[in-house]
PDB file of C-alpha atoms in Angstrom:
ATOM      1  CA  UNK A   1      17.390 -36.372-219.240  1.00 59.00           C
ATOM      2  CA  UNK A   2      19.618 -33.908-217.362  1.00 66.00           C
ATOM      3  CA  UNK A   3      17.790 -29.997-216.737  1.00 64.00           C
ATOM      4  CA  UNK A   4      19.974 -27.930-215.396  1.00 70.00           C
ATOM      5  CA  UNK A   5      20.677 -24.099-215.067  1.00 76.00           C
ATOM      6  CA  UNK A   6      23.524 -22.864-217.746  1.00 81.00           C
ATOM      7  CA  UNK A   7      26.472 -23.352-215.520  1.00 84.00           C
ATOM      8  CA  UNK A   8      25.204 -27.058-214.466  1.00 86.00           C
ATOM      9  CA  UNK A   9      24.936 -27.715-218.228  1.00 88.00           C
ATOM     10  CA  UNK A  10      28.248 -26.083-218.735  1.00 87.00           C
ATOM     11  CA  UNK A  11      29.345 -28.338-215.752  1.00 86.00           C
ATOM     12  CA  UNK A  12      28.516 -31.462-217.554  1.00 88.00           C
ATOM     13  CA  UNK A  13      29.863 -30.615-220.546  1.00 89.00           C
ATOM     14  CA  UNK A  14      33.410 -29.950-218.435  1.00 87.00           C
ATOM     15  CA  UNK A  15      33.718 -32.986-216.773  1.00 89.00           C
ATOM     16  CA  UNK A  16      32.282 -35.213-219.811  1.00 91.00           C
ATOM     17  CA  UNK A  17      33.971 -33.059-222.429  1.00 91.00           C
ATOM     18  CA  UNK A  18      31.084 -32.586-224.330  1.00 91.00           C
ATOM     19  CA  UNK A  19      30.193 -30.211-226.823  1.00 89.00           C
ATOM     20  CA  UNK A  20      27.142 -29.374-228.893  1.00 90.00           C
ATOM     21  CA  UNK A  21      25.707 -26.733-231.632  1.00 86.00           C
ATOM     22  CA  UNK A  22      22.571 -24.563-230.829  1.00 83.00           C
ATOM     23  CA  UNK A  23      22.166 -22.746-233.760  1.00 79.00           C
ATOM     24  CA  UNK A  24      20.299 -20.461-234.560  1.00 73.00           C
ATOM     25  CA  UNK A  25      21.010 -19.289-230.775  1.00 71.00           C
ATOM     26  CA  UNK A  26      24.620 -19.056-231.001  1.00 71.00           C
ATOM     27  CA  UNK A  27      26.720 -19.945-233.656  1.00 63.00           C
ATOM     28  CA  UNK A  28      28.183 -23.495-233.647  1.00 60.00           C
ATOM     29  CA  UNK A  29      31.600 -22.454-232.699  1.00 65.00           C
ATOM     30  CA  UNK A  30      29.965 -21.006-229.126  1.00 68.00           C
ATOM     31  CA  UNK A  31      28.669 -23.691-226.936  1.00 71.00           C
ATOM     32  CA  UNK A  32      25.941 -21.632-225.546  1.00 80.00           C
ATOM     33  CA  UNK A  33      22.644 -23.038-223.143  1.00 84.00           C
ATOM     34  CA  UNK A  34      19.498 -21.096-223.838  1.00 83.00           C
ATOM     35  CA  UNK A  35      16.655 -20.657-221.327  1.00 82.00           C
ATOM     36  CA  UNK A  36      15.339 -24.332-220.871  1.00 82.00           C
ATOM     37  CA  UNK A  37      17.828 -26.275-222.642  1.00 88.00           C
ATOM     38  CA  UNK A  38      18.984 -29.775-221.475  1.00 90.00           C
ATOM     39  CA  UNK A  39      20.912 -33.038-221.935  1.00 90.00           C
ATOM     40  CA  UNK A  40      19.166 -35.775-222.967  1.00 90.00           C
ATOM     41  CA  UNK A  41      20.893 -39.204-221.757  1.00 89.00           C
ATOM     42  CA  UNK A  42      19.227 -42.428-223.068  1.00 89.00           C
ATOM     43  CA  UNK A  43      20.238 -45.946-222.782  1.00 87.00           C
ATOM     44  CA  UNK A  44      18.865 -48.572-224.383  1.00 85.00           C
ATOM     45  CA  UNK A  45      19.261 -52.028-223.126  1.00 85.00           C
ATOM     46  CA  UNK A  46      23.046 -52.767-222.494  1.00 87.00           C
ATOM     47  CA  UNK A  47      23.926 -50.403-225.491  1.00 90.00           C
ATOM     48  CA  UNK A  48      25.824 -47.132-225.324  1.00 93.00           C
ATOM     49  CA  UNK A  49      24.446 -43.771-223.729  1.00 91.00           C
ATOM     50  CA  UNK A  50      23.093 -41.760-226.243  1.00 94.00           C
ATOM     51  CA  UNK A  51      23.809 -37.933-225.702  1.00 94.00           C
ATOM     52  CA  UNK A  52      21.731 -34.980-227.469  1.00 94.00           C
ATOM     53  CA  UNK A  53      20.824 -31.171-226.699  1.00 92.00           C
ATOM     54  CA  UNK A  54      17.490 -30.311-226.508  1.00 91.00           C
ATOM     55  CA  UNK A  55      16.870 -26.580-226.488  1.00 89.00           C
ATOM     56  CA  UNK A  56      14.210 -23.943-227.771  1.00 86.00           C
ATOM     57  CA  UNK A  57      15.097 -21.489-230.944  1.00 81.00           C
ATOM     58  CA  UNK A  58      13.656 -18.591-229.454  1.00 79.00           C
ATOM     59  CA  UNK A  59      12.174 -17.308-232.501  1.00 76.00           C
ATOM     60  CA  UNK A  60      10.191 -13.739-230.891  1.00 77.00           C
ATOM     61  CA  UNK A  61       6.704 -16.407-231.624  1.00 79.00           C
ATOM     62  CA  UNK A  62       4.632 -18.581-229.084  1.00 81.00           C
ATOM     63  CA  UNK A  63       5.249 -21.371-230.751  1.00 84.00           C
ATOM     64  CA  UNK A  64       9.129 -21.715-230.971  1.00 83.00           C
ATOM     65  CA  UNK A  65      10.197 -24.914-231.846  1.00 85.00           C
ATOM     66  CA  UNK A  66      12.312 -27.394-229.926  1.00 87.00           C
ATOM     67  CA  UNK A  67      15.657 -28.866-231.327  1.00 89.00           C
ATOM     68  CA  UNK A  68      17.610 -31.982-230.408  1.00 91.00           C
ATOM     69  CA  UNK A  69      20.489 -32.195-231.713  1.00 92.00           C
ATOM     70  CA  UNK A  70      23.560 -34.872-231.003  1.00 94.00           C
ATOM     71  CA  UNK A  71      25.883 -33.431-228.656  1.00 93.00           C
ATOM     72  CA  UNK A  72      29.716 -34.340-229.278  1.00 91.00           C
ATOM     73  CA  UNK A  73      30.474 -36.884-228.843  1.00 94.00           C
ATOM     74  CA  UNK A  74      26.613 -38.502-229.543  1.00 96.00           C
ATOM     75  CA  UNK A  75      27.079 -41.736-227.568  1.00 96.00           C
ATOM     76  CA  UNK A  76      29.271 -43.057-224.688  1.00 94.00           C
ATOM     77  CA  UNK A  77      29.667 -46.260-223.753  1.00 93.00           C
ATOM     78  CA  UNK A  78      28.818 -47.190-219.881  1.00 88.00           C
ATOM     79  CA  UNK A  79      32.509 -48.361-219.385  1.00 89.00           C
ATOM     80  CA  UNK A  80      33.809 -44.617-220.946  1.00 92.00           C
ATOM     81  CA  UNK A  81      31.488 -42.880-218.518  1.00 90.00           C
ATOM     82  CA  UNK A  82      32.621 -44.945-215.240  1.00 87.00           C
ATOM     83  CA  UNK A  83      36.286 -44.611-216.650  1.00 90.00           C
ATOM     84  CA  UNK A  84      35.815 -40.605-216.802  1.00 91.00           C
ATOM     85  CA  UNK A  85      34.387 -40.306-213.748  1.00 87.00           C
ATOM     86  CA  UNK A  86      37.137 -42.746-211.857  1.00 87.00           C
ATOM     87  CA  UNK A  87      40.008 -40.305-213.180  1.00 91.00           C
ATOM     88  CA  UNK A  88      37.734 -37.355-212.133  1.00 89.00           C
ATOM     89  CA  UNK A  89      37.564 -38.705-208.551  1.00 86.00           C
ATOM     90  CA  UNK A  90      41.519 -39.691-208.379  1.00 88.00           C
ATOM     91  CA  UNK A  91      42.546 -36.430-209.899  1.00 92.00           C
ATOM     92  CA  UNK A  92      40.345 -33.848-208.224  1.00 89.00           C
ATOM     93  CA  UNK A  93      40.083 -34.030-204.241  1.00 90.00           C
ATOM     94  CA  UNK A  94      37.433 -31.973-203.972  1.00 90.00           C
ATOM     95  CA  UNK A  95      35.221 -34.311-206.189  1.00 85.00           C
ATOM     96  CA  UNK A  96      36.478 -37.206-204.058  1.00 86.00           C
ATOM     97  CA  UNK A  97      35.519 -36.013-200.548  1.00 89.00           C
ATOM     98  CA  UNK A  98      31.664 -35.107-201.920  1.00 86.00           C
ATOM     99  CA  UNK A  99      31.750 -38.373-203.428  1.00 81.00           C
ATOM    100  CA  UNK A 100      32.563 -39.758-200.048  1.00 85.00           C
ATOM    101  CA  UNK A 101      30.218 -38.059-198.219  1.00 85.00           C
ATOM    102  CA  UNK A 102      27.214 -38.687-200.464  1.00 83.00           C
ATOM    103  CA  UNK A 103      27.681 -42.119-201.639  1.00 77.00           C
ATOM    104  CA  UNK A 104      25.758 -43.912-199.014  1.00 76.00           C
ATOM    105  CA  UNK A 105      22.526 -42.182-200.933  1.00 74.00           C
ATOM    106  CA  UNK A 106      23.427 -43.376-204.160  1.00 69.00           C
ATOM    107  CA  UNK A 107      24.270 -46.441-203.663  1.00 73.00           C
ATOM    108  CA  UNK A 108      20.627 -46.994-201.587  1.00 69.00           C
ATOM    109  CA  UNK A 109      18.757 -45.686-204.605  1.00 64.00           C
ATOM    110  CA  UNK A 110      16.388 -48.881-205.308  1.00 62.00           C
ATOM    111  CA  UNK A 111      17.300 -51.019-208.285  1.00 61.00           C
ATOM    112  CA  UNK A 112      13.583 -50.381-209.670  1.00 57.00           C
ATOM    113  CA  UNK A 113      14.419 -46.845-209.778  1.00 56.00           C
ATOM    114  CA  UNK A 114      17.512 -47.258-211.718  1.00 54.00           C
ATOM    115  CA  UNK A 115      16.314 -49.869-214.286  1.00 55.00           C
ATOM    116  CA  UNK A 116      13.322 -47.891-215.061  1.00 51.00           C
ATOM    117  CA  UNK A 117      15.568 -44.852-216.578  1.00 50.00           C
ATOM    118  CA  UNK A 118      16.776 -47.573-219.079  1.00 48.00           C
ATOM    119  CA  UNK A 119      14.586 -47.328-222.331  1.00 45.00           C
ATOM    120  CA  UNK A 120      14.188 -51.176-223.170  1.00 41.00           C
TER     121      UNK A 120
END
């Protein structure tokens, strides 16, 4: 699950070329990030990563429904994700610099944490 401010979600959208529909919050042709929205990234075993957009359909009630819709694309293989990341790191110097400064921390995340994020 990836939760962030609207700029973070917009960044993920631009980085991975994702789009989503948040109707009735906004028309389908407008990619909006309502308050409290999130991207749900879920991988089952060794399969593809499912990508969904979660948001609340604010309707003025205290029990506004949480809506989950498939993003476009609705899933990506790990190979596709790795290829996008590699291409962006190679073509964007500031991203490459940031990665070089932080990769030590990422590479030392205990494997049990990474394994726990995969839905069996």
